GROMACS .gro file of C-alpha atoms in nm:
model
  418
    1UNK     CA    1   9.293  11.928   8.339
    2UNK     CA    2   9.139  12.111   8.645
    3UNK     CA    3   9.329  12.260   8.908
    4UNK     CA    4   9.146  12.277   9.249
    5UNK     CA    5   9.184  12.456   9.609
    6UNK     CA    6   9.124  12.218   9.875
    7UNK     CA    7   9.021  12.362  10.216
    8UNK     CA    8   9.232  12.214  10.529
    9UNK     CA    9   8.936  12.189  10.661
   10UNK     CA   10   8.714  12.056  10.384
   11UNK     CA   11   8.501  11.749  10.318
   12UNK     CA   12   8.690  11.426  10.267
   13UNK     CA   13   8.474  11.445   9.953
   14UNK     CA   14   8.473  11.714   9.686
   15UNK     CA   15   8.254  11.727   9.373
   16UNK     CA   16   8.366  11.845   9.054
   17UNK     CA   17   8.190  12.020   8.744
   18UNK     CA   18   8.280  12.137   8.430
   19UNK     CA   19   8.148  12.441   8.300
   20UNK     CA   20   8.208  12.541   7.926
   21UNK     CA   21   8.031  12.742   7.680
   22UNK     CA   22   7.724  12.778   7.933
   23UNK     CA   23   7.649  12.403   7.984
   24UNK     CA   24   7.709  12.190   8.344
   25UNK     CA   25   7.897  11.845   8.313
   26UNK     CA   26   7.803  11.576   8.574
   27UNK     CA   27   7.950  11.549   8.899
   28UNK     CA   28   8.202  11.339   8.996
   29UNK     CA   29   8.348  11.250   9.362
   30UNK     CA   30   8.684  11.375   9.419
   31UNK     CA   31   8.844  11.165   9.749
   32UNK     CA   32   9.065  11.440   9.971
   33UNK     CA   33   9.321  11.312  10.252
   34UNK     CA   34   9.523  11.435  10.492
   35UNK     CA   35   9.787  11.183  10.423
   36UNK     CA   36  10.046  11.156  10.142
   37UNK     CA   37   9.894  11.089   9.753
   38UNK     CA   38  10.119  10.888   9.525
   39UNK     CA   39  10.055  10.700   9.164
   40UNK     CA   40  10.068  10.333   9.141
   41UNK     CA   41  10.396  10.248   8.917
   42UNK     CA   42  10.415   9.925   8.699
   43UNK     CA   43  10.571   9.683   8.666
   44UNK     CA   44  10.439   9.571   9.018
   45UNK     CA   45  10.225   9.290   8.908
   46UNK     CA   46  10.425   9.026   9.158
   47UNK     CA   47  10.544   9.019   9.466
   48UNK     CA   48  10.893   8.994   9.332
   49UNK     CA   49  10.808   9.381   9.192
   50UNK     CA   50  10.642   9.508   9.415
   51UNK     CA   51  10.644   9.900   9.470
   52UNK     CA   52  10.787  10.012   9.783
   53UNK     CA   53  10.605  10.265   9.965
   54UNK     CA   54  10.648  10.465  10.268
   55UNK     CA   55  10.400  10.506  10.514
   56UNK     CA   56  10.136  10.631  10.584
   57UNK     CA   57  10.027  10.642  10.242
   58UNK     CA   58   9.726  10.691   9.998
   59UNK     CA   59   9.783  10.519   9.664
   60UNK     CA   60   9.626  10.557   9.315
   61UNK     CA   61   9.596  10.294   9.087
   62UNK     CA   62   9.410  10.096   8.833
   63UNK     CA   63   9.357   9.721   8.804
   64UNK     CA   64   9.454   9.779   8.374
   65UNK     CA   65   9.381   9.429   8.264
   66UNK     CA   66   9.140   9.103   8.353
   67UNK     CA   67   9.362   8.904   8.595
   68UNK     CA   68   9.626   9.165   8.702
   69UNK     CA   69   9.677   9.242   9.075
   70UNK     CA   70   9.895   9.512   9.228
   71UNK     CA   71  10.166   9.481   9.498
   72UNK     CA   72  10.298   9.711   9.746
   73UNK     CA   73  10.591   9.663   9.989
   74UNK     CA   74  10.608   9.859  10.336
   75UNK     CA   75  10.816   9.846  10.681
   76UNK     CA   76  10.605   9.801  10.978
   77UNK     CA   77  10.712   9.796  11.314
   78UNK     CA   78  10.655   9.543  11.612
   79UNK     CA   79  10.338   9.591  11.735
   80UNK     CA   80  10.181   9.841  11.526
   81UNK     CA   81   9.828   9.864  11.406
   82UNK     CA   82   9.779   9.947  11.066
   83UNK     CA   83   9.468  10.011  10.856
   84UNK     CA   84   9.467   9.914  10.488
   85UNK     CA   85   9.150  10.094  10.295
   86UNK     CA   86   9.004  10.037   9.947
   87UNK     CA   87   8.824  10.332   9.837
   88UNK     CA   88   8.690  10.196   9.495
   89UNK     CA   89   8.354  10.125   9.426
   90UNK     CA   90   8.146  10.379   9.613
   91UNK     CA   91   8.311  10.596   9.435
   92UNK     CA   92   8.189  10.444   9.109
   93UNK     CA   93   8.495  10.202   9.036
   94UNK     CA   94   8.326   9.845   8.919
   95UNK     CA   95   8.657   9.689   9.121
   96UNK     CA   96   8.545   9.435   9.329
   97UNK     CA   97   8.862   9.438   9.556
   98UNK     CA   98   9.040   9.207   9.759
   99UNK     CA   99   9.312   9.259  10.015
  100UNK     CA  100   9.587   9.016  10.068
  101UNK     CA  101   9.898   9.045  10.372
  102UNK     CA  102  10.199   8.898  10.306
  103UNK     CA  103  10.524   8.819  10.530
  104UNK     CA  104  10.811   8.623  10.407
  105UNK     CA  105  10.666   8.298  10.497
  106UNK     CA  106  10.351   8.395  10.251
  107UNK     CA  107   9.978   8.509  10.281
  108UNK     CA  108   9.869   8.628  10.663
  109UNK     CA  109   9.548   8.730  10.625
  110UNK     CA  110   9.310   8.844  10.369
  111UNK     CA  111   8.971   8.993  10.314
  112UNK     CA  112   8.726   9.050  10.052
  113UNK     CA  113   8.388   9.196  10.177
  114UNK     CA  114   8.259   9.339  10.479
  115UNK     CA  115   7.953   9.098  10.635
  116UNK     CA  116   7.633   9.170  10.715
  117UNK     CA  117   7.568   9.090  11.080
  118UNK     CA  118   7.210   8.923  11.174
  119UNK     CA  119   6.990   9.121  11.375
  120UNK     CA  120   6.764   8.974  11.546
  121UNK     CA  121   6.357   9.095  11.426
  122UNK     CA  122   6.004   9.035  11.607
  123UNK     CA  123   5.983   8.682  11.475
  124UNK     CA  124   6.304   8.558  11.605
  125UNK     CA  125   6.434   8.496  11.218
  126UNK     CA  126   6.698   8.719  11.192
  127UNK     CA  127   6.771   9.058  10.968
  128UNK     CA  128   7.087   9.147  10.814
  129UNK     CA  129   7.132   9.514  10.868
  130UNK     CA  130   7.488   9.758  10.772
  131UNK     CA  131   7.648   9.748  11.121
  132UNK     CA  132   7.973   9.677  11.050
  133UNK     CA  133   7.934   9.694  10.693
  134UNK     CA  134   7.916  10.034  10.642
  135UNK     CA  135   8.182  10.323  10.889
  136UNK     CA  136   8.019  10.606  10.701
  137UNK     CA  137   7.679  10.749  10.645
  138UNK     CA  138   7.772  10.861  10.242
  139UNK     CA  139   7.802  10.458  10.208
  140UNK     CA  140   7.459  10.383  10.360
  141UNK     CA  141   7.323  10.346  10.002
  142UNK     CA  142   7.562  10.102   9.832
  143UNK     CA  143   7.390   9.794   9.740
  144UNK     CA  144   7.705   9.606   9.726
  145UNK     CA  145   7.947   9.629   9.970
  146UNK     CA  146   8.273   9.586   9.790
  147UNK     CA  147   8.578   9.793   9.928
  148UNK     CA  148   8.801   9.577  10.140
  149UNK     CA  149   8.939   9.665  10.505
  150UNK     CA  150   9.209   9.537  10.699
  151UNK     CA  151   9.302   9.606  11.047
  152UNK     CA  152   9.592   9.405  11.138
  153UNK     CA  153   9.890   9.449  11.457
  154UNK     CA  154  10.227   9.350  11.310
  155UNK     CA  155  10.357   9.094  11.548
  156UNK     CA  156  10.727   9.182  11.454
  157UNK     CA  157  10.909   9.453  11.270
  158UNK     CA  158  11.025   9.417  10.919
  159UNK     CA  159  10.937   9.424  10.537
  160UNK     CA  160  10.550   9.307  10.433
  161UNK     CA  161  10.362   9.320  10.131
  162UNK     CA  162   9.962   9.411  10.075
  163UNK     CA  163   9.865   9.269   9.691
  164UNK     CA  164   9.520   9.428   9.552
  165UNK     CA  165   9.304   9.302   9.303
  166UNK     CA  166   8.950   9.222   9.139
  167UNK     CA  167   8.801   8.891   9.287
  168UNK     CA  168   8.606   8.814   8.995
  169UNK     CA  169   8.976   8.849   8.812
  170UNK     CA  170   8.797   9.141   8.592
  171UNK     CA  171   9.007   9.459   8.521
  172UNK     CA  172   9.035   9.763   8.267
  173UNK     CA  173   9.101  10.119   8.282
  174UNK     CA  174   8.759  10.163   8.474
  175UNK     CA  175   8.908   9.973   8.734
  176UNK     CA  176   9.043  10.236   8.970
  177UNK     CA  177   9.090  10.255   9.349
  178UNK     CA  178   9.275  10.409   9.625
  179UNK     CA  179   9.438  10.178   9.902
  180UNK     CA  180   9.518  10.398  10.183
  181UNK     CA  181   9.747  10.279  10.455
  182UNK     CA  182   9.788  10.436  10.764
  183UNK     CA  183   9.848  10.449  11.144
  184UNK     CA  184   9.474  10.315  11.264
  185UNK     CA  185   9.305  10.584  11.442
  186UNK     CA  186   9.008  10.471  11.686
  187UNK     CA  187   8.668  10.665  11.556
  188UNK     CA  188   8.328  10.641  11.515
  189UNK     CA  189   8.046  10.758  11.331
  190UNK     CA  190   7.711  10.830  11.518
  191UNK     CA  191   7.347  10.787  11.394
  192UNK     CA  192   7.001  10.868  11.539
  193UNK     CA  193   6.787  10.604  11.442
  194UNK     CA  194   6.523  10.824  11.344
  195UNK     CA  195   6.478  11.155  11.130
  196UNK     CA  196   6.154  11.258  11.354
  197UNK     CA  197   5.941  11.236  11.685
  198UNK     CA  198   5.565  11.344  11.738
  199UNK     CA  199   5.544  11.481  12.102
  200UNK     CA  200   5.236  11.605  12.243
  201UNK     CA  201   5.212  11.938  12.501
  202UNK     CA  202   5.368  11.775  12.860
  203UNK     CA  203   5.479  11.464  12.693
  204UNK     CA  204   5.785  11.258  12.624
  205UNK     CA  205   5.971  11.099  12.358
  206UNK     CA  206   6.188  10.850  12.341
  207UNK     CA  207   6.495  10.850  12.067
  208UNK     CA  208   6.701  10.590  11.981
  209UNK     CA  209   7.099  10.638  11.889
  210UNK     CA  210   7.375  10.420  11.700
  211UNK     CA  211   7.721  10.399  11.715
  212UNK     CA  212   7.933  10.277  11.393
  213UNK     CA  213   8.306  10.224  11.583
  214UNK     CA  214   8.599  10.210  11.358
  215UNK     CA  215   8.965  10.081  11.382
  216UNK     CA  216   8.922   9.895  11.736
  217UNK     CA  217   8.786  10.188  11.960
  218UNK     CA  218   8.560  10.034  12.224
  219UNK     CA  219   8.520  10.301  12.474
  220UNK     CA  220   8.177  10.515  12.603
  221UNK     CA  221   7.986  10.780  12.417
  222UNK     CA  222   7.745  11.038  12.547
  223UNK     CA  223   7.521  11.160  12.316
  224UNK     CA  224   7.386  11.540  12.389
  225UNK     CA  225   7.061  11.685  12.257
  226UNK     CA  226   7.131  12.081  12.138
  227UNK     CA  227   6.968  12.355  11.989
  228UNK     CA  228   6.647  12.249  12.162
  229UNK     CA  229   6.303  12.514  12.183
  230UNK     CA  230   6.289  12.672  12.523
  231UNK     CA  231   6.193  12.469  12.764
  232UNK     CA  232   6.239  12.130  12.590
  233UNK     CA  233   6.474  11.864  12.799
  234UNK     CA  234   6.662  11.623  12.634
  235UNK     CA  235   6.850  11.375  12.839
  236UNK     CA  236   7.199  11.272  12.745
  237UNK     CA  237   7.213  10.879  12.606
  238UNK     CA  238   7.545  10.695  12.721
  239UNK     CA  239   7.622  10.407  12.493
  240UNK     CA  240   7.869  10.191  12.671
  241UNK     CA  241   8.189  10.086  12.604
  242UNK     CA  242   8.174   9.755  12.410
  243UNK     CA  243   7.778   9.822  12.314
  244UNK     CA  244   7.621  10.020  11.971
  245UNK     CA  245   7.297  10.100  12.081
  246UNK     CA  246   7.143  10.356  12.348
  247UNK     CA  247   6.842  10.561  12.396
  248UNK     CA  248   6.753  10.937  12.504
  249UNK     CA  249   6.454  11.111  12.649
  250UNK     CA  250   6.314  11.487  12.491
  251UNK     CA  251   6.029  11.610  12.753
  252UNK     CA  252   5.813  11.905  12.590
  253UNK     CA  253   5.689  12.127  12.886
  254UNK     CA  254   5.289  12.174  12.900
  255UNK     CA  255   5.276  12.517  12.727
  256UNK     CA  256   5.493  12.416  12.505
  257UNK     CA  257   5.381  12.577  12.105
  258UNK     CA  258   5.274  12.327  11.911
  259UNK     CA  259   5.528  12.310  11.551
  260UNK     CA  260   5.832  12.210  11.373
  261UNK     CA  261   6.189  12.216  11.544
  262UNK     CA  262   6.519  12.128  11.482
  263UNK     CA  263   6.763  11.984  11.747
  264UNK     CA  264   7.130  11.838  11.674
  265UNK     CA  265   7.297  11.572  11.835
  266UNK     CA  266   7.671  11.526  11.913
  267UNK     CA  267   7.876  11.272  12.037
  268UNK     CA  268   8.145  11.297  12.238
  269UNK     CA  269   8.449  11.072  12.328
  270UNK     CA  270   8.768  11.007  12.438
  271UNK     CA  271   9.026  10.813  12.179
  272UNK     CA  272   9.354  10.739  12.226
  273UNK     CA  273   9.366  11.043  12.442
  274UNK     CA  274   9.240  11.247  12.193
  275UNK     CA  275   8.869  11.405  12.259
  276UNK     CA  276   8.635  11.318  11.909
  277UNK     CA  277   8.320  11.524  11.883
  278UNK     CA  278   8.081  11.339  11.572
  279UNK     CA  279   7.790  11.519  11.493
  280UNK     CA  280   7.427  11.287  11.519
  281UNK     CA  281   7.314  11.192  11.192
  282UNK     CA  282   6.964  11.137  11.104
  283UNK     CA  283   6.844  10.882  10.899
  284UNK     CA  284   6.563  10.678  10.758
  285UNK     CA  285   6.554  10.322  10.761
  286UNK     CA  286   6.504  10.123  10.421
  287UNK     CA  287   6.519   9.781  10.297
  288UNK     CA  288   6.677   9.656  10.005
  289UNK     CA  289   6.497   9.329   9.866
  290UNK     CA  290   6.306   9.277  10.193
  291UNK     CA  291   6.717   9.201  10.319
  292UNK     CA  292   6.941   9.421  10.418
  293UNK     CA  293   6.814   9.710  10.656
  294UNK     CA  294   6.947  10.071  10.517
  295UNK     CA  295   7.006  10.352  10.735
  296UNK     CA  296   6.973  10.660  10.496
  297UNK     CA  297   7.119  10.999  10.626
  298UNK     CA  298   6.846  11.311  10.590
  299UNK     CA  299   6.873  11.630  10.611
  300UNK     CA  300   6.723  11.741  10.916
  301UNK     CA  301   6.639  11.573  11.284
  302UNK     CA  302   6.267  11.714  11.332
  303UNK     CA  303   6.072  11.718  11.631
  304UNK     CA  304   5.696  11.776  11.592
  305UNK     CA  305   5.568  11.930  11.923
  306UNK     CA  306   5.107  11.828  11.917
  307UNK     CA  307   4.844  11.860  12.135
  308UNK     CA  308   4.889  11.593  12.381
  309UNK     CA  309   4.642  11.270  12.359
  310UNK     CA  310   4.569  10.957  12.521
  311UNK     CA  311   4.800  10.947  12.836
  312UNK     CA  312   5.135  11.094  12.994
  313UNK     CA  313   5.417  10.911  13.226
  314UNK     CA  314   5.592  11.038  13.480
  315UNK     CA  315   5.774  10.993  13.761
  316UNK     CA  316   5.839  11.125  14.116
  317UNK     CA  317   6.223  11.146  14.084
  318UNK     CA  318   6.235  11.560  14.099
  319UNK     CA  319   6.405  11.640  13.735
  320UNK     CA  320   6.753  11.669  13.732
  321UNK     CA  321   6.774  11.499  14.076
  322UNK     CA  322   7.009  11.131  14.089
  323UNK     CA  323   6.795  10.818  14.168
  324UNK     CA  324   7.073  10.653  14.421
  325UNK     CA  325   7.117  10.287  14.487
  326UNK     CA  326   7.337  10.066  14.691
  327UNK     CA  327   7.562   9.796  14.433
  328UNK     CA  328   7.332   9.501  14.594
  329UNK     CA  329   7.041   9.659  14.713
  330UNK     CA  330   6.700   9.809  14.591
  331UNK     CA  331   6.563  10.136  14.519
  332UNK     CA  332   6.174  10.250  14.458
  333UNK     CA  333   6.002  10.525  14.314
  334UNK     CA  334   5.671  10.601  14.216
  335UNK     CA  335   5.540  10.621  13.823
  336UNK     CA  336   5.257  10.842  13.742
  337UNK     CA  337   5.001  10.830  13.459
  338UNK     CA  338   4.775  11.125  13.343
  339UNK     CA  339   4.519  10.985  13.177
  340UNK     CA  340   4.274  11.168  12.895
  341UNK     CA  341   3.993  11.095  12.784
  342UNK     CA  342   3.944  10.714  12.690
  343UNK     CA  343   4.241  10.625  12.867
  344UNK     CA  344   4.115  10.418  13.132
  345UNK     CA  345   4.271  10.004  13.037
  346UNK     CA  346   4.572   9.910  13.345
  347UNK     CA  347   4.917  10.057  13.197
  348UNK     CA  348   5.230   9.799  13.185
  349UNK     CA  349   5.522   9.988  13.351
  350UNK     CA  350   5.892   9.845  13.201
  351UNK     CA  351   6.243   9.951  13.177
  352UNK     CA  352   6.380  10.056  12.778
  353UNK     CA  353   6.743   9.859  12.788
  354UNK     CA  354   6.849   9.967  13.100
  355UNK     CA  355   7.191   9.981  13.245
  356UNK     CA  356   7.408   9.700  13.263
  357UNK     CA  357   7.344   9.528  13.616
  358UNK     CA  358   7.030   9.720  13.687
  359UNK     CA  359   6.696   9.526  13.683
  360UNK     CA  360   6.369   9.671  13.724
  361UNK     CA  361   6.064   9.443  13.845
  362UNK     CA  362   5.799   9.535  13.595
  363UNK     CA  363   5.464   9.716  13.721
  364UNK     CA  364   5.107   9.733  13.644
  365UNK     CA  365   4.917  10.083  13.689
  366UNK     CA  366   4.593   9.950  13.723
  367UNK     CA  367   4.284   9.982  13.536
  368UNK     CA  368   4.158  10.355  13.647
  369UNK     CA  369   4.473  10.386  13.862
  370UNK     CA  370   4.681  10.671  13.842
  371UNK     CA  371   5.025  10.531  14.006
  372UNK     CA  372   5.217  10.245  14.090
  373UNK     CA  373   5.586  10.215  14.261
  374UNK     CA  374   5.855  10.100  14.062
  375UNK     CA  375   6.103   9.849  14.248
  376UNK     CA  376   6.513   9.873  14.118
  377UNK     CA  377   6.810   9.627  14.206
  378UNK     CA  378   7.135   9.724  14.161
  379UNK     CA  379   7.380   9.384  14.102
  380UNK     CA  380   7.697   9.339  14.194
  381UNK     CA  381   7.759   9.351  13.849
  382UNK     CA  382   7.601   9.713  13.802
  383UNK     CA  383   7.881  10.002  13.778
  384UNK     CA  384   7.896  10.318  13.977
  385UNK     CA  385   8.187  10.421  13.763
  386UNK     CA  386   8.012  10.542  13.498
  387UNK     CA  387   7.713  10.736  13.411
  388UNK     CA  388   7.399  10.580  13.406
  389UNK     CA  389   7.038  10.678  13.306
  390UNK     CA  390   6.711  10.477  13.329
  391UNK     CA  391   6.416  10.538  13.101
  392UNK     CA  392   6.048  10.325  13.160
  393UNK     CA  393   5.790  10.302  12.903
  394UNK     CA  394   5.449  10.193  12.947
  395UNK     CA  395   5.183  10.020  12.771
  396UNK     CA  396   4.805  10.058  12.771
  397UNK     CA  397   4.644   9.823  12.523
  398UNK     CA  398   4.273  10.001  12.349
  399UNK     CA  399   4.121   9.774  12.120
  400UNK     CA  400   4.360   9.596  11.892
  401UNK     CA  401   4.614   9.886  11.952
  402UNK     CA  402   4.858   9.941  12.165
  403UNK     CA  403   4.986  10.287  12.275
  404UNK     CA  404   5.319  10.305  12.437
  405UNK     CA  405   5.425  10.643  12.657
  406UNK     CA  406   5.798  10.710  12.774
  407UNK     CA  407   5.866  10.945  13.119
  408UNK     CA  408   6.180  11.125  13.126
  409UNK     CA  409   6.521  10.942  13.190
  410UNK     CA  410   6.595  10.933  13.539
  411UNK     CA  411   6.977  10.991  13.618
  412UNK     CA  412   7.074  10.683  13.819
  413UNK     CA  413   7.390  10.667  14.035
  414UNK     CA  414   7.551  10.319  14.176
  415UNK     CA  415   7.674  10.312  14.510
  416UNK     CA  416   7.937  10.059  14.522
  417UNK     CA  417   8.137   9.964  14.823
  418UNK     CA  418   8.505  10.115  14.867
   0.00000   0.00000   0.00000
């Protein structure tokens, strides 16, 4: 028996040793919650036994025997959300859960494992990737997604029942989980699709960022770039309510030292009037039998500052300064290229998913040319409501290679009639 001291503040996770006589055991994953920890009691193998439990609740328990399930009996009350969490198998359990809702009528919903959604790839086929499958980096390695989640809004008050078991009807004293239920709490995890950029002296690059919501919230994120070198820019990246995905800007001035740096990322949001702050996690994207995309947390987010090459973008937009446009009209400015060396093929100018009901007519800098105006149109559909920021890439093709450049994200603000 080990007795332990749990920060309030701690890791959801704790990992334990042994140490005896001068030798190490292994390490195994201890789960820590805030909420309430209680020890499944048999008989509860029906629903005719099953345990009552008060909410919220975290509770312990084994599936002992090949074909035994476990049933738990709660109050909920009209219209309230609840979240029912297997924590089994990424924790080393072989439990292949599945979650089952009773009312007194019978079953009213059930799930077994979390889908894959197809992304679409460069050849139109489809990818499945872990959005959705996976609400926390430490999971991003699990080759089998097997812990089962339910998210379901009582529609009246009154007595239900949540039954767990193995779907493959397998069980022992291996088969452990915890089933937490709780109050759900809108969240979200947030991921920078990338563990490092190469940015040459006076140049820009572009990172991507992803958004893993949990428990229904839907609402806007702004992602800030900190601990940045002197002066290094990083525009913020807004991913907008409804949406996953988003992209930021980090200019490197001219004199900037070539080397390795560190920025972080945070998120920042409001929930359920409650202000989350989720620090960016880096990661490195792997496949699993040419299937399933990874997303891999690292250590470290690392920008690599070089001596620039090729060609630069820019724009004419003063830095800092809004880019305003009328809900219905258009808007120009003026890209720039700084061309080196062999640099000399015409540069396609387009925009990097920009804001929803903005659409920018794409541009050619010519062959030799250093410029070319950039037209915007801001729909009826585009919002001046919330913050907006457009990034433009170009493309100048050199041989069988092409080499694409990103200027700085321009802050863009909607002018909508009153």
């Amino acid at each position: 028996r080990l007795t332990m001291k749990i920060p309030a503040e701690g890791p959801d996770t704790e990992w334990i040793t042994v140490n005896q006589n001068g030798l190490v055991s292994n390490a195994l994953p201890l789960a820590v919650d805030d909420h309430p920890e209680i020890l499944e009691s048999e008989p509860n193998d029906a629903a005719g036994e099953a345990q009552t439990v008060t909410l919220p609740t975290v509770i312990n328990g084994r599936i002992e025997q090949p074909g035994d399930a476990d049933y738990f009996t709660f109050q909920a009350e009209a219209g309230q959300e609840l979240t029912f969490q297997v924590q089994a198998r990424r924790f080393g359990s072989p439990l292949d859960s599945i979650l089952t809702l009773y009312d007194a009528g019978g079953p009213i919903e059930q799930f077994d494992d979390p889908t894959p959604q197809a992304v679409p790839n460069a050849l139109g086929t489809g990818v499945e990737n872990d959005q959705g499958a996976s609400v926390h980096p430490r999971d991003a390695l699990l080759t089998h997604r097997a812990d089962s989640r339910i998210v379901h809004t009582f529609a009246s008050a009154g007595d239900y029942v949540v039954e767990i078991a193995d779907v493959t009807e397998h069980g022992g004293p291996e088969y452990a989980y915890r089933l937490k239920i709780a109050p759900a709490e809108g969240d979200f995890t947030l991921r920078i699709k990338t563990d490092a950029v190469s940015v040459g002296q006076g140049d820009t690059a572009l990172v991507a960022v992803n958004a893993l919501r949990m428990d229904g919230f839907d609402g806007l994120i702004r992602v800030d770039v900190q601990e940045l070198p002197p002066g290094v820019v990083a525009s913020p990246a807004i991913i907008p309510a409804g949406k996953t995905d988003s992209h930021l800007t980090v200019s490197v001035p001219a004199d900037a030292s070539p080397g390795l740096y560190s920025p972080t990322f945070v998120g920042k949001a409001e929930v359920d009037g409650r202000t989350l702050e989720r620090a960016g996690v880096p990661v490195e994207t792997v496949g699993q039998a040419f299937y399933i995309k990874h997303m891999v947390p690292t250590t470290d987010f690392l920008l690599h500052v070089c001596d620039k090459s090729f060609y630069t973008l820019s724009t004419d937009v003063p830095p800092g300064k809004e880019l305003e446009i009328y809900s219905g009209n258009d808007a120009t400015f003026v890209v720039k290229a700084e061309r080196l060396g062999d640099a000399k093929g015409p540069i396609s100018v387009a925009a990097v998913s920009p804001p929803a009901g903005i659409v920018v007519k794409q541009a050619q800098i010519g062959a030799g040319k250093d410029e070319v105006e950039v037209t915007v149109t801001a729909t009826p559909d585009a919002r001046g409501d919330v913050p907006n920021y457009l990034i433009l890439s170009g493309t100048l093709t050199a041989g069988k290679e092409s080499v694409v450049r990103v200027a700085p994200a321009i802050p863009l603000k909607v002018i909508t009639p009153n």
